[in-house]
Amino acid sequence: MPKKEINPEYLTCPIRQVIARFGDKWSMLVLYTLAENSTGVMRFSELHAHMNDCSQKMLSKTLKSLLDSHLVDRKVYPEVPPRVEYGLTDTGKSLIPAIDTLIAWAKEHFDAVVRP
Amino acid sequence: MPKKEINPEYLTCPIRQVIARFGDKWSMLVLYTLAENSTGVMRFSELHAHMNDCSQKMLSKTLKSLLDSHLVDRKVYPEVPPRVEYGLTDTGKSLIPAIDTLIAWAKEHFDAVVRP
DNA sequence: CGGAATCCAGGAGGATACTG
DNA sequence: CAGTATCCTCCTGGATTCCG
């Protein structure tokens, strides 16, 4: 059964798409962590080390979602032990300035926002 | 019992603060809706009409959270029937450019991200 | 090493009804 | 009008264990 009369325009609403795709707890952090890494690519465990407040289950899930959104790509090396590297796609890279803007804002207004 | 060894630096990590405060489903949308409104202030029902895919419970909750983060202010008029107006604080207004950047990105890269 | 599978608690979020 | 209150469902996300 249909839940309600929702404005169909919402389906193509850009901000809703943004939130739906990386408005979760970890996506932005993954993108940002990859972006600030000098080599451009990181292994799973390396990524995890940089954000150890994220469980590997969630990291794995987040990466999969970012892969689906074509923001991150994944390269598997046929070695033993296996090696997998994650990096930003061009689309992913294009998002970084927007994230930087957000972070810059956060740094500047941290006190104003967090104060009791 | 302590859950785990989490890097204490994370507590003041700007991006984590951003996500914690309006990385939810509706906060950005409220901020954006208020920002694009010409008068600068909106009543509860007016806001709700602009985002009818959000229940009023969640709208109310989201507004409260934004009030707590000093991004939105609330003005009550002692009338019958009651009138309450929401608007952006200066801090809230300062966030708009960052959100605009994000939306601009979303518009430009919508197809690249959403494609199957 | 890089995950997947399982189990589980808590919170997000929706629907509806009610109130000052 | 502007919310609360209540109930309920499902997803998020953590902990742990297992696999190629």
mmCIF file of C-alpha atoms (C1' of nucleotides) in Angstrom:
data_model
loop_
_atom_site.group_PDB
_atom_site.id
_atom_site.type_symbol
_atom_site.label_atom_id
_atom_site.label_comp_id
_atom_site.label_asym_id
_atom_site.label_seq_id
_atom_site.Cartn_x
_atom_site.Cartn_y
_atom_site.Cartn_z
ATOM 1 C CA MET A 1 0.000 0.000 0.000
ATOM 2 C CA PRO A 2 1.205 3.484 -0.788
ATOM 3 C CA LYS A 3 2.385 5.214 2.317
ATOM 4 C CA LYS A 4 1.268 8.728 1.528
ATOM 5 C CA GLU A 5 1.008 11.422 -1.086
ATOM 6 C CA ILE A 6 4.607 12.422 -1.516
ATOM 7 C CA ASN A 7 5.602 15.086 -3.971
ATOM 8 C CA PRO A 8 7.144 13.079 -6.829
ATOM 9 C CA GLU A 9 9.573 15.897 -7.445
ATOM 10 C CA TYR A 10 11.333 14.836 -4.272
ATOM 11 C CA LEU A 11 12.708 11.778 -6.040
ATOM 12 C CA THR A 12 14.966 13.951 -8.154
ATOM 13 C CA CYS A 13 15.595 16.548 -5.461
ATOM 14 C CA PRO A 14 19.375 16.995 -5.377
ATOM 15 C CA ILE A 15 19.722 17.584 -1.676
ATOM 16 C CA ARG A 16 17.628 14.553 -0.875
ATOM 17 C CA GLN A 17 19.868 12.494 -3.116
ATOM 18 C CA VAL A 18 22.947 13.829 -1.395
ATOM 19 C CA ILE A 19 21.581 12.953 2.007
ATOM 20 C CA ALA A 20 20.362 9.577 0.869
ATOM 21 C CA ARG A 21 23.796 8.645 -0.464
ATOM 22 C CA PHE A 22 26.243 9.934 2.077
ATOM 23 C CA GLY A 23 24.173 11.497 4.808
ATOM 24 C CA ASP A 24 25.043 8.468 6.864
ATOM 25 C CA LYS A 25 27.528 8.242 9.667
ATOM 26 C CA TRP A 26 30.651 7.282 7.769
ATOM 27 C CA SER A 27 30.535 8.045 4.056
ATOM 28 C CA MET A 28 31.886 11.568 4.244
ATOM 29 C CA LEU A 29 34.610 10.469 6.562
ATOM 30 C CA VAL A 30 35.739 7.768 4.162
ATOM 31 C CA LEU A 31 35.766 10.208 1.255
ATOM 32 C CA TYR A 32 37.662 12.747 3.283
ATOM 33 C CA THR A 33 40.164 10.212 4.577
ATOM 34 C CA LEU A 34 40.861 8.982 1.077
ATOM 35 C CA ALA A 35 41.190 12.542 -0.158
ATOM 36 C CA GLU A 36 43.730 13.591 2.412
ATOM 37 C CA ASN A 37 45.880 10.547 1.851
ATOM 38 C CA SER A 38 48.871 11.470 -0.239
ATOM 39 C CA THR A 39 49.021 8.286 -2.293
ATOM 40 C CA GLY A 40 45.377 8.496 -3.260
ATOM 41 C CA VAL A 41 44.699 4.872 -2.495
ATOM 42 C CA MET A 42 44.307 3.030 0.761
ATOM 43 C CA ARG A 43 43.896 -0.530 1.823
ATOM 44 C CA PHE A 44 40.973 -1.668 3.902
ATOM 45 C CA SER A 45 42.944 -2.023 7.101
ATOM 46 C CA GLU A 46 44.700 1.275 6.551
ATOM 47 C CA LEU A 47 41.401 3.022 6.146
ATOM 48 C CA HIS A 48 40.116 1.323 9.249
ATOM 49 C CA ALA A 49 43.123 2.456 11.245
ATOM 50 C CA HIS A 50 42.307 6.062 10.384
ATOM 51 C CA MET A 51 38.772 5.736 11.670
ATOM 52 C CA ASN A 52 38.810 3.148 14.361
ATOM 53 C CA ASP A 53 35.517 4.366 15.816
ATOM 54 C CA CYS A 54 33.905 2.722 12.824
ATOM 55 C CA SER A 55 33.430 -1.039 12.973
ATOM 56 C CA GLN A 56 34.781 -2.954 10.013
ATOM 57 C CA LYS A 57 31.303 -4.087 9.260
ATOM 58 C CA MET A 58 30.178 -0.520 8.814
ATOM 59 C CA LEU A 59 33.330 0.383 6.945
ATOM 60 C CA SER A 60 32.742 -2.482 4.575
ATOM 61 C CA LYS A 61 29.101 -1.524 4.158
ATOM 62 C CA THR A 62 29.954 2.122 3.601
ATOM 63 C CA LEU A 63 32.556 1.290 0.994
ATOM 64 C CA LYS A 64 30.067 -0.861 -0.833
ATOM 65 C CA SER A 65 27.560 1.934 -0.878
ATOM 66 C CA LEU A 66 30.165 4.387 -2.159
ATOM 67 C CA LEU A 67 31.126 1.913 -4.854
ATOM 68 C CA ASP A 68 27.486 1.731 -5.901
ATOM 69 C CA SER A 69 27.369 5.510 -6.109
ATOM 70 C CA HIS A 70 30.518 5.526 -8.227
ATOM 71 C CA LEU A 71 32.347 7.743 -5.786
ATOM 72 C CA VAL A 72 34.975 5.174 -4.865
ATOM 73 C CA ASP A 73 36.669 2.460 -6.860
ATOM 74 C CA ARG A 74 38.236 -0.753 -5.732
ATOM 75 C CA LYS A 75 41.216 -2.605 -7.069
ATOM 76 C CA VAL A 76 42.010 -6.175 -6.127
ATOM 77 C CA TYR A 77 45.497 -7.572 -6.505
ATOM 78 C CA PRO A 78 45.625 -11.323 -7.062
ATOM 79 C CA GLU A 79 48.153 -11.982 -4.339
ATOM 80 C CA VAL A 80 48.465 -13.983 -1.200
ATOM 81 C CA PRO A 81 47.690 -12.506 1.225
ATOM 82 C CA PRO A 82 45.104 -10.551 -0.729
ATOM 83 C CA ARG A 83 45.498 -6.845 -1.236
ATOM 84 C CA VAL A 84 42.644 -4.488 -2.012
ATOM 85 C CA GLU A 85 43.031 -0.795 -2.600
ATOM 86 C CA TYR A 86 40.358 1.839 -2.473
ATOM 87 C CA GLY A 87 40.554 5.198 -4.190
ATOM 88 C CA LEU A 88 38.331 8.049 -5.259
ATOM 89 C CA THR A 89 36.796 8.051 -8.710
ATOM 90 C CA ASP A 90 36.781 11.286 -10.674
ATOM 91 C CA THR A 91 33.265 11.903 -9.466
ATOM 92 C CA GLY A 92 34.436 11.237 -5.946
ATOM 93 C CA LYS A 93 37.273 13.679 -6.322
ATOM 94 C CA SER A 94 34.914 16.323 -7.602
ATOM 95 C CA LEU A 95 33.050 16.111 -4.332
ATOM 96 C CA ILE A 96 36.035 16.909 -2.176
ATOM 97 C CA PRO A 97 35.874 20.711 -2.500
ATOM 98 C CA ALA A 98 32.302 20.612 -1.235
ATOM 99 C CA ILE A 99 33.344 18.534 1.748
ATOM 100 C CA ASP A 100 36.266 20.843 2.389
ATOM 101 C CA THR A 101 33.891 23.794 2.461
ATOM 102 C CA LEU A 102 31.809 21.986 5.028
ATOM 103 C CA ILE A 103 34.823 21.173 7.162
ATOM 104 C CA ALA A 104 36.120 24.706 6.963
ATOM 105 C CA TRP A 105 32.761 25.933 8.180
ATOM 106 C CA ALA A 106 32.807 23.395 10.983
ATOM 107 C CA LYS A 107 36.236 24.494 12.160
ATOM 108 C CA GLU A 108 35.276 28.136 12.149
ATOM 109 C CA HIS A 109 31.935 27.768 13.853
ATOM 110 C CA PHE A 110 32.650 24.829 16.104
ATOM 111 C CA ASP A 111 32.392 26.847 19.304
ATOM 112 C CA ALA A 112 29.231 28.656 18.322
ATOM 113 C CA VAL A 113 27.498 25.404 17.553
ATOM 114 C CA VAL A 114 28.703 23.212 20.376
ATOM 115 C CA ARG A 115 28.336 25.691 23.229
ATOM 116 C CA PRO A 116 25.572 24.756 25.694
ATOM 117 C CA MET B 1 32.537 -0.718 30.694
ATOM 118 C CA PRO B 2 34.397 1.289 28.128
ATOM 119 C CA LYS B 3 33.464 0.181 24.670
ATOM 120 C CA LYS B 4 36.834 0.386 23.021
ATOM 121 C CA GLU B 5 39.962 2.428 22.570
ATOM 122 C CA ILE B 6 38.703 5.321 20.534
ATOM 123 C CA ASN B 7 41.041 8.087 19.516
ATOM 124 C CA PRO B 8 40.019 10.974 21.828
ATOM 125 C CA GLU B 9 40.838 13.421 19.049
ATOM 126 C CA TYR B 10 37.706 12.253 17.318
ATOM 127 C CA LEU B 11 35.600 14.113 19.838
ATOM 128 C CA THR B 12 36.743 17.410 18.423
ATOM 129 C CA CYS B 13 36.972 16.222 14.845
ATOM 130 C CA PRO B 14 35.108 18.828 12.797
ATOM 131 C CA ILE B 15 33.652 16.518 10.231
ATOM 132 C CA ARG B 16 32.386 14.153 12.880
ATOM 133 C CA GLN B 17 30.694 17.104 14.565
ATOM 134 C CA VAL B 18 29.117 18.158 11.306
ATOM 135 C CA ILE B 19 27.755 14.707 10.703
ATOM 136 C CA ALA B 20 26.591 14.305 14.271
ATOM 137 C CA ARG B 21 24.632 17.545 14.119
ATOM 138 C CA PHE B 22 23.008 17.564 10.738
ATOM 139 C CA GLY B 23 24.045 14.377 9.027
ATOM 140 C CA ASP B 24 20.539 13.150 9.679
ATOM 141 C CA LYS B 25 17.737 12.869 7.192
ATOM 142 C CA TRP B 26 16.123 16.271 7.601
ATOM 143 C CA SER B 27 18.380 18.907 9.106
ATOM 144 C CA MET B 28 19.992 20.079 5.895
ATOM 145 C CA LEU B 29 16.661 20.195 4.203
ATOM 146 C CA VAL B 30 15.217 22.408 6.926
ATOM 147 C CA LEU B 31 18.185 24.745 6.735
ATOM 148 C CA TYR B 32 17.974 24.887 2.977
ATOM 149 C CA THR B 33 14.230 25.434 2.963
ATOM 150 C CA LEU B 34 14.551 28.288 5.419
ATOM 151 C CA ALA B 35 17.388 29.761 3.401
ATOM 152 C CA GLU B 36 15.555 29.803 0.121
ATOM 153 C CA ASN B 37 12.466 31.380 1.621
ATOM 154 C CA SER B 38 12.374 35.050 0.713
ATOM 155 C CA THR B 39 11.005 36.295 4.026
ATOM 156 C CA GLY B 40 13.632 34.472 6.043
ATOM 157 C CA VAL B 41 11.145 33.089 8.525
ATOM 158 C CA MET B 42 8.629 30.299 8.250
ATOM 159 C CA ARG B 43 5.903 28.886 10.400
ATOM 160 C CA PHE B 44 5.826 25.255 11.401
ATOM 161 C CA SER B 45 3.039 24.314 9.017
ATOM 162 C CA GLU B 46 4.595 26.273 6.197
ATOM 163 C CA LEU B 47 7.845 24.417 6.661
ATOM 164 C CA HIS B 48 5.999 21.154 6.788
ATOM 165 C CA ALA B 49 4.188 21.929 3.551
ATOM 166 C CA HIS B 50 7.539 22.356 1.830
ATOM 167 C CA MET B 51 8.747 18.959 2.943
ATOM 168 C CA ASN B 52 5.696 16.778 3.301
ATOM 169 C CA ASP B 53 7.745 13.617 3.141
ATOM 170 C CA CYS B 54 8.869 14.436 6.658
ATOM 171 C CA SER B 55 6.438 13.609 9.436
ATOM 172 C CA GLN B 56 5.668 16.466 11.808
ATOM 173 C CA LYS B 57 7.149 14.453 14.592
ATOM 174 C CA MET B 58 10.484 14.340 12.814
ATOM 175 C CA LEU B 59 10.163 17.962 11.760
ATOM 176 C CA SER B 60 9.585 18.959 15.348
ATOM 177 C CA LYS B 61 12.493 16.844 16.521
ATOM 178 C CA THR B 62 14.788 18.186 13.838
ATOM 179 C CA LEU B 63 13.917 21.778 14.662
ATOM 180 C CA LYS B 64 14.651 21.142 18.311
ATOM 181 C CA SER B 65 18.036 19.715 17.455
ATOM 182 C CA LEU B 66 18.836 22.680 15.237
ATOM 183 C CA LEU B 67 17.771 25.024 18.016
ATOM 184 C CA ASP B 68 20.155 23.220 20.350
ATOM 185 C CA SER B 69 22.957 23.653 17.838
ATOM 186 C CA HIS B 70 22.142 27.362 17.547
ATOM 187 C CA LEU B 71 21.556 27.114 13.834
ATOM 188 C CA VAL B 72 17.884 28.033 13.981
ATOM 189 C CA ASP B 73 15.939 30.359 16.225
ATOM 190 C CA ARG B 74 12.329 30.299 17.198
ATOM 191 C CA LYS B 75 9.971 33.150 17.894
ATOM 192 C CA VAL B 76 6.624 32.652 19.553
ATOM 193 C CA TYR B 77 3.844 35.213 19.189
ATOM 194 C CA PRO B 78 1.394 35.291 22.081
ATOM 195 C CA GLU B 79 -1.686 35.065 19.925
ATOM 196 C CA VAL B 80 -4.668 32.827 19.465
ATOM 197 C CA PRO B 81 -4.265 30.730 17.451
ATOM 198 C CA PRO B 82 -0.584 30.520 18.283
ATOM 199 C CA ARG B 83 2.006 31.562 15.774
ATOM 200 C CA VAL B 84 5.589 30.350 15.824
ATOM 201 C CA GLU B 85 8.215 31.439 13.372
ATOM 202 C CA TYR B 86 11.491 29.742 12.620
ATOM 203 C CA GLY B 87 14.472 31.426 11.077
ATOM 204 C CA LEU B 88 18.181 30.943 10.647
ATOM 205 C CA THR B 89 20.587 32.321 13.202
ATOM 206 C CA ASP B 90 23.727 34.059 11.973
ATOM 207 C CA THR B 91 25.586 30.814 12.458
ATOM 208 C CA GLY B 92 22.901 29.052 10.496
ATOM 209 C CA LYS B 93 23.154 31.570 7.684
ATOM 210 C CA SER B 94 26.895 31.095 7.564
ATOM 211 C CA LEU B 95 26.333 27.450 6.769
ATOM 212 C CA ILE B 96 24.233 28.091 3.682
ATOM 213 C CA PRO B 97 27.111 28.612 1.241
ATOM 214 C CA ALA B 98 28.500 25.222 2.220
ATOM 215 C CA ILE B 99 25.126 23.599 1.621
ATOM 216 C CA ASP B 100 24.786 25.416 -1.677
ATOM 217 C CA THR B 101 28.133 24.035 -2.752
ATOM 218 C CA LEU B 102 26.933 20.568 -1.935
ATOM 219 C CA ILE B 103 23.699 21.045 -3.850
ATOM 220 C CA ALA B 104 25.509 22.466 -6.839
ATOM 221 C CA TRP B 105 27.710 19.411 -6.869
ATOM 222 C CA ALA B 106 24.675 17.171 -6.607
ATOM 223 C CA LYS B 107 22.982 18.827 -9.552
ATOM 224 C CA GLU B 108 26.045 18.561 -11.704
ATOM 225 C CA HIS B 109 26.920 14.985 -10.885
ATOM 226 C CA PHE B 110 23.475 13.576 -10.349
ATOM 227 C CA ASP B 111 23.596 11.325 -13.401
ATOM 228 C CA ALA B 112 27.083 10.026 -12.740
ATOM 229 C CA VAL B 113 26.139 9.026 -9.231
ATOM 230 C CA VAL B 114 22.679 7.633 -9.733
ATOM 231 C CA ARG B 115 23.342 5.600 -12.873
ATOM 232 C CA PRO B 116 23.117 1.848 -12.312
ATOM 233 C "C1'" DC C 1 44.222 -9.648 4.804
ATOM 234 C "C1'" DG C 2 39.754 -8.467 3.671
ATOM 235 C "C1'" DG C 3 35.982 -9.299 4.356
ATOM 236 C "C1'" DA C 4 30.979 -12.130 5.202
ATOM 237 C "C1'" DA C 5 27.629 -14.096 8.528
ATOM 238 C "C1'" DT C 6 25.207 -13.909 12.639
ATOM 239 C "C1'" DC C 7 23.183 -12.009 16.691
ATOM 240 C "C1'" DC C 8 21.432 -8.299 19.132
ATOM 241 C "C1'" DA C 9 20.233 -3.595 21.259
ATOM 242 C "C1'" DG C 10 18.817 0.860 20.529
ATOM 243 C "C1'" DG C 11 17.276 4.532 18.032
ATOM 244 C "C1'" DA C 12 15.234 6.503 13.759
ATOM 245 C "C1'" DG C 13 11.300 7.389 11.949
ATOM 246 C "C1'" DG C 14 6.212 6.641 10.529
ATOM 247 C "C1'" DA C 15 0.910 6.742 11.710
ATOM 248 C "C1'" DT C 16 -2.454 8.150 14.472
ATOM 249 C "C1'" DA C 17 -4.694 10.458 18.130
ATOM 250 C "C1'" DC C 18 -4.857 14.003 21.312
ATOM 251 C "C1'" DT C 19 -3.994 18.832 23.650
ATOM 252 C "C1'" DG C 20 -3.344 23.995 24.919
ATOM 253 C "C1'" DC D 1 -1.901 26.187 14.831
ATOM 254 C "C1'" DA D 2 1.777 23.939 16.738
ATOM 255 C "C1'" DG D 3 2.992 20.747 18.531
ATOM 256 C "C1'" DT D 4 2.959 15.987 22.314
ATOM 257 C "C1'" DA D 5 2.052 11.325 23.320
ATOM 258 C "C1'" DT D 6 1.844 6.677 22.105
ATOM 259 C "C1'" DC D 7 2.651 2.701 19.647
ATOM 260 C "C1'" DC D 8 5.045 0.134 16.498
ATOM 261 C "C1'" DT D 9 8.454 -1.270 12.847
ATOM 262 C "C1'" DC D 10 12.622 -1.490 10.725
ATOM 263 C "C1'" DC D 11 17.213 -0.155 10.035
ATOM 264 C "C1'" DT D 12 21.622 1.246 11.940
ATOM 265 C "C1'" DG D 13 25.392 -0.111 13.815
ATOM 266 C "C1'" DG D 14 28.298 -2.676 17.370
ATOM 267 C "C1'" DA D 15 30.486 -7.262 18.890
ATOM 268 C "C1'" DT D 16 31.873 -11.498 17.712
ATOM 269 C "C1'" DT D 17 32.894 -15.357 14.953
ATOM 270 C "C1'" DC D 18 34.057 -17.559 10.731
ATOM 271 C "C1'" DC D 19 35.984 -18.064 5.816
ATOM 272 C "C1'" DG D 20 39.011 -17.995 1.277
#
